[in-house]
Structure formats: structure tokens, C-alpha cells
Short mmCIF file of C-alpha atoms in Angstrom, two decimals:
data_model
loop_
_atom_site.label_atom_id
_atom_site.label_comp_id
_atom_site.label_asym_id
_atom_site.label_seq_id
_atom_site.Cartn_x
_atom_site.Cartn_y
_atom_site.Cartn_z
CA MET A 1 -98.12 2.77 57.95
CA MET A 2 -95.18 5.00 57.09
CA ARG A 3 -93.06 2.73 59.26
CA ALA A 4 -94.18 -0.29 57.21
CA VAL A 5 -93.34 1.52 53.99
CA LEU A 6 -89.89 2.44 55.24
CA LEU A 7 -89.31 -1.15 56.34
CA ALA A 8 -90.37 -2.45 52.93
CA ALA A 9 -88.05 0.00 51.22
CA LEU A 10 -85.21 -1.01 53.53
CA LEU A 11 -85.74 -4.68 52.74
CA ALA A 12 -85.57 -3.82 49.07
CA LEU A 13 -82.13 -2.22 49.30
CA PRO A 14 -79.42 -3.93 47.24
CA ALA A 15 -77.46 -6.65 49.01
CA ALA A 16 -74.31 -4.59 49.10
CA ALA A 17 -76.03 -1.84 51.06
CA GLN A 18 -77.03 -4.04 53.97
CA ASP A 19 -74.97 -5.19 56.91
CA PHE A 20 -75.35 -8.83 57.94
CA SER A 21 -72.43 -8.94 60.36
CA ALA A 22 -74.49 -9.03 63.58
CA GLY A 23 -73.70 -12.19 65.54
CA SER A 24 -71.21 -13.47 62.99
CA GLU A 25 -68.30 -15.53 64.24
CA ALA A 26 -66.75 -15.94 60.81
CA ALA A 27 -62.97 -16.15 60.61
CA GLU A 28 -61.25 -13.41 58.63
CA TRP A 29 -59.41 -14.52 55.49
CA GLY A 30 -58.10 -11.17 54.26
CA LEU A 31 -60.01 -11.41 50.97
CA GLN A 32 -61.06 -8.68 48.57
CA GLY A 33 -63.89 -6.63 50.05
CA GLU A 34 -64.50 -9.26 52.71
CA ARG A 35 -67.18 -8.68 55.32
CA LYS A 36 -68.73 -11.02 57.83
CA ALA A 37 -72.28 -12.12 57.12
CA ARG A 38 -74.65 -14.31 59.08
CA PHE A 39 -78.16 -14.70 57.75
CA ALA A 40 -81.17 -16.99 57.36
CA ALA A 41 -81.80 -18.39 53.91
CA ARG A 42 -83.43 -21.16 51.95
CA VAL A 43 -81.06 -23.50 50.10
CA VAL A 44 -82.08 -23.54 46.45
CA ASP A 45 -81.04 -25.07 43.14
CA ILE A 46 -80.01 -22.04 41.07
CA LEU A 47 -81.06 -23.62 37.76
CA CYS A 48 -84.47 -24.28 39.25
CA GLN A 49 -84.76 -20.71 40.53
CA LEU A 50 -83.75 -19.12 37.25
CA ALA A 51 -84.99 -21.47 34.56
CA GLY A 52 -87.61 -23.67 36.21
CA ASP A 53 -85.46 -26.77 35.66
CA CYS A 54 -86.14 -28.52 38.95
CA PRO A 55 -85.05 -32.13 39.50
CA PRO A 56 -85.67 -33.77 42.88
CA ASP A 57 -83.20 -33.00 45.67
CA CYS A 58 -81.59 -30.10 43.77
CA GLY A 59 -79.73 -32.53 41.51
CA ALA A 60 -78.16 -34.53 44.37
CA GLY A 61 -74.96 -32.52 44.56
CA THR A 62 -74.43 -32.11 40.82
CA ARG A 63 -75.67 -28.53 40.57
CA GLN A 64 -74.62 -25.17 41.90
CA LEU A 65 -76.75 -24.19 44.88
CA GLY A 66 -77.76 -20.78 46.13
CA LEU A 67 -78.91 -19.14 49.33
CA LEU A 68 -82.20 -17.28 49.00
CA ARG A 69 -81.78 -14.79 51.83
CA SER A 70 -84.86 -14.32 53.96
CA ALA A 71 -84.25 -10.69 54.85
CA ASP A 72 -84.35 -9.33 51.33
CA GLY A 73 -84.98 -12.15 48.85
CA VAL A 74 -81.49 -11.80 47.36
CA LEU A 75 -80.06 -14.95 45.78
CA VAL A 76 -76.60 -15.19 47.33
CA LEU A 77 -74.06 -17.26 45.39
CA PRO A 78 -71.80 -19.41 47.58
CA LEU A 79 -68.49 -20.18 45.88
CA LYS A 80 -66.53 -21.69 48.72
CA ASN A 81 -66.77 -23.69 51.91
CA ALA A 82 -64.60 -23.26 55.01
CA GLN A 83 -61.77 -25.57 53.99
CA PRO A 84 -58.60 -23.96 52.57
CA LEU A 85 -58.47 -26.79 50.03
CA PHE A 86 -59.91 -25.53 46.71
CA SER A 87 -63.34 -26.78 47.74
CA GLY A 88 -66.79 -25.45 46.97
CA ALA A 89 -69.90 -25.39 49.14
CA VAL A 90 -72.23 -27.80 47.33
CA ALA A 91 -71.44 -30.79 49.56
CA ASP A 92 -72.28 -28.69 52.62
CA LEU A 93 -75.50 -27.22 51.24
CA ALA A 94 -76.94 -30.17 49.30
CA PRO A 95 -78.29 -32.00 52.39
CA PHE A 96 -80.43 -28.90 53.06
CA CYS A 97 -82.00 -28.60 49.59
CA GLY A 98 -85.22 -26.63 49.88
CA GLN A 99 -84.78 -26.12 53.62
CA MET A 100 -84.35 -23.04 55.74
CA VAL A 101 -80.89 -22.72 57.27
CA GLU A 102 -78.77 -20.11 58.96
CA VAL A 103 -75.29 -19.58 57.54
CA ASP A 104 -72.26 -17.71 58.77
CA GLY A 105 -69.32 -16.70 56.64
CA LEU A 106 -67.90 -13.97 54.45
CA LEU A 107 -69.37 -11.88 51.68
CA VAL A 108 -66.49 -11.31 49.29
CA GLY A 109 -65.63 -9.18 46.30
CA ASP A 110 -64.21 -5.83 45.35
CA PRO A 111 -67.22 -3.75 44.28
CA ALA A 112 -65.16 -2.32 41.42
CA MET A 113 -64.81 -5.71 39.71
CA THR A 114 -67.48 -7.87 41.32
CA PRO A 115 -71.05 -7.08 40.27
CA ALA A 116 -72.41 -8.50 43.52
CA PRO A 117 -70.70 -10.05 46.50
CA VAL A 118 -70.20 -13.81 46.46
CA TYR A 119 -70.14 -15.90 49.61
CA GLN A 120 -67.92 -18.22 51.57
CA VAL A 121 -69.91 -20.49 53.90
CA GLN A 122 -67.97 -21.21 57.07
CA ARG A 123 -70.69 -22.80 59.19
CA ILE A 124 -74.29 -23.76 58.76
CA ARG A 125 -77.21 -24.84 60.89
CA PRO A 126 -80.67 -26.08 60.03
CA ALA A 127 -83.73 -24.51 61.61
CA LYS A 128 -83.66 -25.46 65.30
CA GLY A 129 -80.40 -27.34 64.77
CA ALA A 130 -76.82 -26.91 65.91
CA TRP A 131 -74.06 -25.14 64.03
CA ALA A 132 -71.72 -27.37 62.03
CA PRO A 133 -68.59 -26.33 60.16
CA ALA A 134 -68.93 -26.19 56.39
CA ASN A 135 -66.17 -28.70 55.76
CA ARG A 136 -67.90 -31.71 54.22
CA PHE A 137 -66.11 -31.59 50.88
CA THR A 138 -63.12 -33.77 51.72
CA ALA A 139 -65.17 -36.46 53.48
CA ASP A 140 -67.61 -36.47 50.57
CA TRP A 141 -64.72 -36.70 48.09
CA ALA A 142 -63.11 -39.55 50.04
CA ALA A 143 -66.37 -41.50 50.03
CA ARG A 144 -66.55 -41.15 46.24
CA ASN A 145 -62.84 -41.88 45.71
CA PRO A 146 -61.88 -44.53 48.28
CA GLU A 147 -58.79 -45.79 46.42
CA ALA A 148 -57.36 -42.33 45.91
CA ALA A 149 -58.26 -41.32 49.46
CA ALA A 150 -56.11 -44.17 50.79
CA LEU A 151 -53.02 -42.67 49.16
CA PRO A 152 -50.88 -40.07 50.94
CA GLY A 153 -51.31 -36.37 50.19
CA PRO A 154 -54.16 -33.88 49.90
CA TRP A 155 -57.15 -34.68 47.72
CA PHE A 156 -56.19 -32.32 44.90
CA ARG A 157 -52.86 -34.11 44.37
CA LYS A 158 -54.52 -37.48 43.83
CA ASP A 159 -57.97 -36.81 42.37
CA PRO A 160 -58.28 -39.08 39.30
CA ARG A 161 -59.99 -36.38 37.22
CA ILE A 162 -57.28 -33.84 37.93
CA LEU A 163 -54.49 -36.34 37.32
CA ALA A 164 -56.05 -37.31 33.99
CA GLU A 165 -56.17 -33.68 32.88
CA ILE A 166 -52.58 -33.02 33.94
CA ALA A 167 -51.45 -36.20 32.15
CA ARG A 168 -53.18 -34.95 29.01
CA GLY A 169 -52.36 -31.25 28.98
CA GLY A 170 -49.70 -30.75 31.63
CA TYR A 171 -49.69 -28.41 34.62
CA LEU A 172 -49.80 -25.38 32.36
CA GLY A 173 -52.42 -26.90 30.08
CA LEU A 174 -50.12 -26.32 27.10
CA GLY A 175 -48.77 -29.82 26.71
CA PRO A 176 -45.81 -31.72 28.19
CA GLU A 177 -43.16 -29.82 26.26
CA ALA A 178 -44.26 -26.49 27.76
CA ASP A 179 -44.15 -28.07 31.21
CA ARG A 180 -40.65 -29.44 30.65
CA ALA A 181 -39.35 -26.05 29.49
CA PHE A 182 -40.95 -24.24 32.41
CA ILE A 183 -39.72 -26.73 35.02
CA ALA A 184 -36.18 -26.64 33.60
CA ALA A 185 -36.18 -22.84 33.71
CA GLU A 186 -37.47 -22.81 37.30
CA ARG A 187 -34.82 -25.32 38.43
CA GLY A 188 -32.14 -23.23 36.75
CA ARG A 189 -33.01 -20.12 38.74
CA MET B 1 -102.89 16.21 54.60
CA ALA B 2 -104.41 12.71 54.72
CA GLY B 3 -104.40 12.64 50.91
CA ARG B 4 -100.74 13.61 50.81
CA HIS B 5 -99.98 10.89 53.38
CA ARG B 6 -101.79 8.27 51.28
CA HIS B 7 -99.86 9.45 48.22
CA ALA B 8 -96.57 9.12 50.09
CA VAL B 9 -97.52 5.63 51.24
CA ARG B 10 -98.43 4.58 47.70
CA ALA B 11 -95.19 6.06 46.35
CA GLY B 12 -93.20 4.31 49.04
CA LEU B 13 -94.79 0.96 48.30
CA ALA B 14 -94.25 1.43 44.58
CA LEU B 15 -90.59 2.23 45.21
CA ALA B 16 -90.21 -0.82 47.42
CA LEU B 17 -91.84 -3.06 44.82
CA ALA B 18 -89.73 -1.58 42.04
CA LEU B 19 -86.58 -2.23 44.03
CA VAL B 20 -87.64 -5.77 44.84
CA GLN B 21 -88.65 -6.58 41.28
CA PRO B 22 -85.17 -7.31 39.87
CA ALA B 23 -84.67 -9.94 42.53
CA THR B 24 -87.66 -11.91 41.35
CA ALA B 25 -87.60 -11.21 37.62
CA GLY B 26 -85.45 -12.86 34.99
CA ALA B 27 -87.10 -16.26 34.70
CA GLU B 28 -87.33 -15.78 30.95
CA GLY B 29 -83.65 -15.33 30.17
CA ARG B 30 -82.34 -14.41 26.75
CA HIS B 31 -80.18 -16.14 24.21
CA VAL B 32 -76.59 -14.93 24.00
CA THR B 33 -73.28 -15.86 22.46
CA VAL B 34 -70.27 -15.17 24.66
CA THR B 35 -66.53 -15.52 24.11
CA GLY B 36 -64.37 -15.74 27.18
CA GLU B 37 -62.03 -17.78 29.34
CA ALA B 38 -63.34 -20.55 31.63
CA ILE B 39 -62.03 -19.33 34.99
CA ASP B 40 -61.88 -20.33 38.62
CA THR B 41 -64.30 -17.77 40.06
CA TRP B 42 -63.22 -18.03 43.69
CA CYS B 43 -59.61 -17.05 43.09
CA TYR B 44 -60.70 -14.41 40.60
CA PHE B 45 -63.22 -12.65 42.84
CA SER B 46 -61.62 -13.20 46.24
CA GLY B 47 -58.08 -12.14 45.40
CA VAL B 48 -56.87 -14.98 47.62
CA MET B 49 -53.91 -15.69 45.34
CA GLY B 50 -53.23 -12.29 43.88
CA GLY B 51 -54.58 -9.90 41.30
CA PRO B 52 -56.97 -10.87 38.52
CA ASP B 53 -54.28 -11.06 35.83
CA ALA B 54 -52.42 -13.77 37.78
CA VAL B 55 -55.36 -16.10 38.44
CA VAL B 56 -56.27 -16.83 34.85
CA GLY B 57 -54.56 -18.52 31.90
CA SER B 58 -51.66 -20.97 31.94
CA ALA B 59 -50.27 -19.51 35.18
CA HIS B 60 -53.36 -20.61 37.06
CA HIS B 61 -54.34 -23.67 35.04
CA THR B 62 -53.55 -26.30 37.65
CA CYS B 63 -55.38 -24.36 40.35
CA ALA B 64 -58.32 -23.92 37.98
CA LEU B 65 -58.42 -27.72 37.69
CA TRP B 66 -58.35 -28.10 41.46
CA CYS B 67 -61.13 -25.58 41.99
CA ALA B 68 -63.31 -26.97 39.19
CA ALA B 69 -62.90 -30.48 40.65
CA GLY B 70 -63.66 -29.04 44.07
CA GLY B 71 -67.02 -27.89 42.81
CA ILE B 72 -66.30 -24.17 42.82
CA PRO B 73 -68.40 -22.56 40.08
CA VAL B 74 -66.67 -22.01 36.76
CA GLY B 75 -67.19 -18.66 35.08
CA LEU B 76 -66.70 -17.34 31.58
CA LEU B 77 -64.59 -14.19 31.73
CA ALA B 78 -65.48 -12.13 28.66
CA ASP B 79 -63.10 -9.63 27.11
CA ASP B 80 -65.05 -6.72 28.61
CA GLY B 81 -64.49 -8.12 32.12
CA THR B 82 -67.98 -9.52 32.60
CA VAL B 83 -68.07 -12.89 34.34
CA TYR B 84 -70.85 -15.31 33.42
CA MET B 85 -71.35 -18.05 36.01
CA VAL B 86 -71.77 -21.33 34.11
CA LEU B 87 -74.68 -23.42 35.37
CA LYS B 88 -74.65 -25.98 32.58
CA LEU B 89 -72.20 -27.12 29.94
CA PRO B 90 -72.99 -29.62 27.16
CA GLY B 91 -71.44 -33.00 27.91
CA ALA B 92 -70.98 -32.22 31.60
CA ASP B 93 -73.64 -33.82 33.76
CA ASP B 94 -72.11 -32.53 36.96
CA ALA B 95 -71.86 -28.75 37.29
CA ALA B 96 -70.24 -29.05 40.71
CA GLY B 97 -66.98 -30.82 40.01
CA GLY B 98 -67.70 -32.74 36.82
CA ARG B 99 -65.06 -33.83 34.32
CA GLY B 100 -66.58 -31.72 31.54
CA PHE B 101 -65.71 -28.54 33.42
CA LEU B 102 -62.14 -29.69 34.03
CA ALA B 103 -61.69 -30.33 30.32
CA VAL B 104 -62.26 -26.66 29.49
CA ALA B 105 -60.46 -25.08 32.47
CA SER B 106 -58.55 -21.97 31.33
CA HIS B 107 -59.73 -22.46 27.74
CA ARG B 108 -61.10 -19.60 25.70
CA LEU B 109 -64.57 -20.63 24.57
CA THR B 110 -67.15 -19.21 22.26
CA ALA B 111 -70.42 -20.49 23.62
CA SER B 112 -74.10 -19.81 23.25
CA GLY B 113 -76.93 -20.32 25.66
CA MET B 114 -79.49 -18.67 27.88
CA LEU B 115 -78.46 -15.73 30.02
CA HIS B 116 -80.21 -15.03 33.31
CA GLU B 117 -79.41 -12.09 35.56
CA ARG B 118 -80.26 -12.16 39.22
CA ASP B 119 -79.20 -9.73 41.93
CA GLY B 120 -76.27 -8.41 39.95
CA ILE B 121 -74.85 -11.77 38.89
CA ARG B 122 -74.99 -13.11 35.34
CA TYR B 123 -75.62 -16.83 34.94
CA ILE B 124 -75.34 -18.71 31.66
CA ILE B 125 -76.85 -22.06 30.73
CA ILE B 126 -74.64 -23.09 27.85
CA SER B 127 -76.38 -25.08 25.15
CA GLU B 128 -73.51 -25.16 22.65
CA VAL B 129 -69.77 -24.62 22.70
CA ILE B 130 -69.36 -23.16 19.25
CA GLU B 131 -65.56 -23.14 19.40
CA ASP B 132 -62.96 -24.19 21.94
CA HIS B 133 -59.91 -22.02 21.25
CA GLY B 134 -57.81 -23.83 23.86
CA ILE B 135 -55.62 -21.96 26.33
CA THR B 136 -54.72 -18.69 24.69
CA ARG B 137 -53.45 -16.73 27.70
CA ARG B 138 -49.84 -17.91 28.23
CA ASN B 139 -49.23 -15.80 31.29
CA HIS B 140 -46.97 -18.28 33.13
CA GLU B 141 -44.16 -16.46 31.33
CA ASP B 142 -45.07 -13.36 33.37
CA PHE B 143 -46.32 -14.78 36.66
CA GLY B 144 -44.81 -18.26 36.94
CA VAL B 145 -47.45 -20.59 38.35
CA VAL B 146 -50.06 -19.43 40.83
CA PRO B 147 -49.96 -20.74 43.50
CA PRO B 148 -46.20 -21.37 43.39
CA PHE B 149 -46.63 -24.93 44.70
CA ALA B 150 -48.84 -25.92 41.77
CA ILE B 151 -46.00 -27.86 40.07
CA PRO B 152 -44.13 -30.05 42.58
CA GLU B 153 -41.43 -30.87 40.02
CA ALA B 154 -40.64 -27.17 39.68
CA GLY B 155 -39.64 -27.07 43.32
CA GLY B 156 -42.94 -25.76 44.55
CA GLU B 157 -43.27 -28.28 47.38
#
């Protein structure tokens, strides 16, 4: 019985206190407070978890998704997928809405400025399935933006939403005149 | 001795339940008004592009657009350093890459909505943007642009 109590107390320890590195094959990125973490979790719609606002299929890729970790019930927040391309993890997690998966990646964050570690998903596998890299963002983006995808360059240089914002507010967000002054100064260096 | 054992077991279970409770509580939320900058949370928390002062404001605006469009969660960085992860924004149907989030990237906002805390992270469901102050942190004068290749015309690529 004492053993069961100790186990229960261990499971209740804060996320930061536990080590999930066993079996991880995550690549190191040299990030703040980074540590490898492989764990089983259920993919959940965070709005549904917190506020009971639960559309079908977790909002079909239009909501932030979380990983409800089996070992301790902690809701882990994934910010990033495996691609070094300014891409989040929703496209990788959305197909598994409500399902149990195993993920491998990095818990990230300097404890001094991050209230709880956030997560980078590098690979994912469904229950009884094979591992797959968490790199669906660009294919998903290309399917939604076929004309832009046909142009040369990385997605973030040709995304219509980004281009519209830069056309409106400039690269600095302060208007075209601020951009012109900055670019001239940089060229003059 | 058996009584003491039972007491220890009860105390242990109570401790375990108390420690677990914060992970499952918080469904109620509470109404708050927050003023802060709409930031790219990945660069801010991961340090992938430098310290926290360099990955906010005008210096990081283009990258904030990229990350918001990439579906990385947007946060509101309050003046006291607290980051509120934004789950909903009025006028933005898509909280994972939607146009509405790009439109406020790097802007200082005063917003109200429901705050939920879960496992150390604060989440906000914004019901109203009371005021959009625009981009108030003009830190490109100190840091240039971050990353340096953000502006091709400035020789970054």
C-alpha cells in the first residue's frame, strides 16, 4: 500500500521534476533549457480541455492542440514541429485528435522565465503505429496554397497572408518609410 | 502501529490528490484585462534566435509574422513578464495560422477575456481587444532585424 501511495505521489510531481528522456531519439537544437522527452499522450483541443468548447475533430486544424501526458496528466503545450521553418505542430497533431499517441522531441524553456516547459514535437506515432517525422506543415501549406507553392523559395517568403502584411506595414511593421530608412542604413554600413 | 500506517497512507493519498488537483482544475476561468505585446512564443521561450529583448518588437516583426502564419501559438507578453497564450482572438477564426493573428503581430494590445491556468501555463480566450496600440517597441534600432535575413533588400540573403 505504501508503495502505491509513493507511486501516486510520484505521478503527481510537477512536469519539470520528471525525466522523460528514456528512449528518446530527439535531435538536439541547443535551445534554452532543452531536454529530450518521449512520452505517451492523448492529443486534445486545448480550448475544449479548458473551457468545454468542443467542436468535432478539434476544430480541423484551426485550434491550438495539446498533449495530455499519460504518466502524470500534465497538459503539455507543443509550440513547434521538427521543421526549421517557423512552423507549428498543429498540422502534425490534428490527424490524431482525441487519440493516444507517442511523441518524441524536446521540452524547452529556461525555468527562470518559462513557467512550464513547452514542447517541440520531432516525431510521432499512433498507438500500434510506426514513427513518422513531425514535418507535415509544409505539405499541408502547399496543399492550401498551390499557386504560391509553385513559386520558387521557402513558404514564408511567398505566403499570401505574410506578403499582404508586409505590403501593408513593412518588414518592421512601422510602415514603408521606416523600412526604407532601415534598409538604406544597412546598405550604407 | 497499524493505525499510524493507515494515517500515513491517508496522508500520502491526500498529498497525491492535492498535487494532482491543479492539473485538472481551472475549467471555470476568470475574467481578466491584460495589456501586452503579441509575441512569437517559440522564439521567445526557446532562445533560438537570441535573448528575449531581441525577439520582440519591430526587430522581430517579420519573424513574428512567419511564426504566426506557421501556426505557432501567439502569446501576450505583459509588462510584468507574464506570457498569456492566446487561444482565441475576435475576428480570427483560425488560431493556428489565421490572418487575424498576423494582423496584430508585435502590436501592444489591451484585451479582455477569460483566463485559464493549467500546469503552470496561462491561457487567455480573448473576447475583446479594447485597444490596439500598434507596434510600440522600436527595437530594430538596437538589434537590427532578427533573424538578420528577415529583410532580403537589406542584404540579409
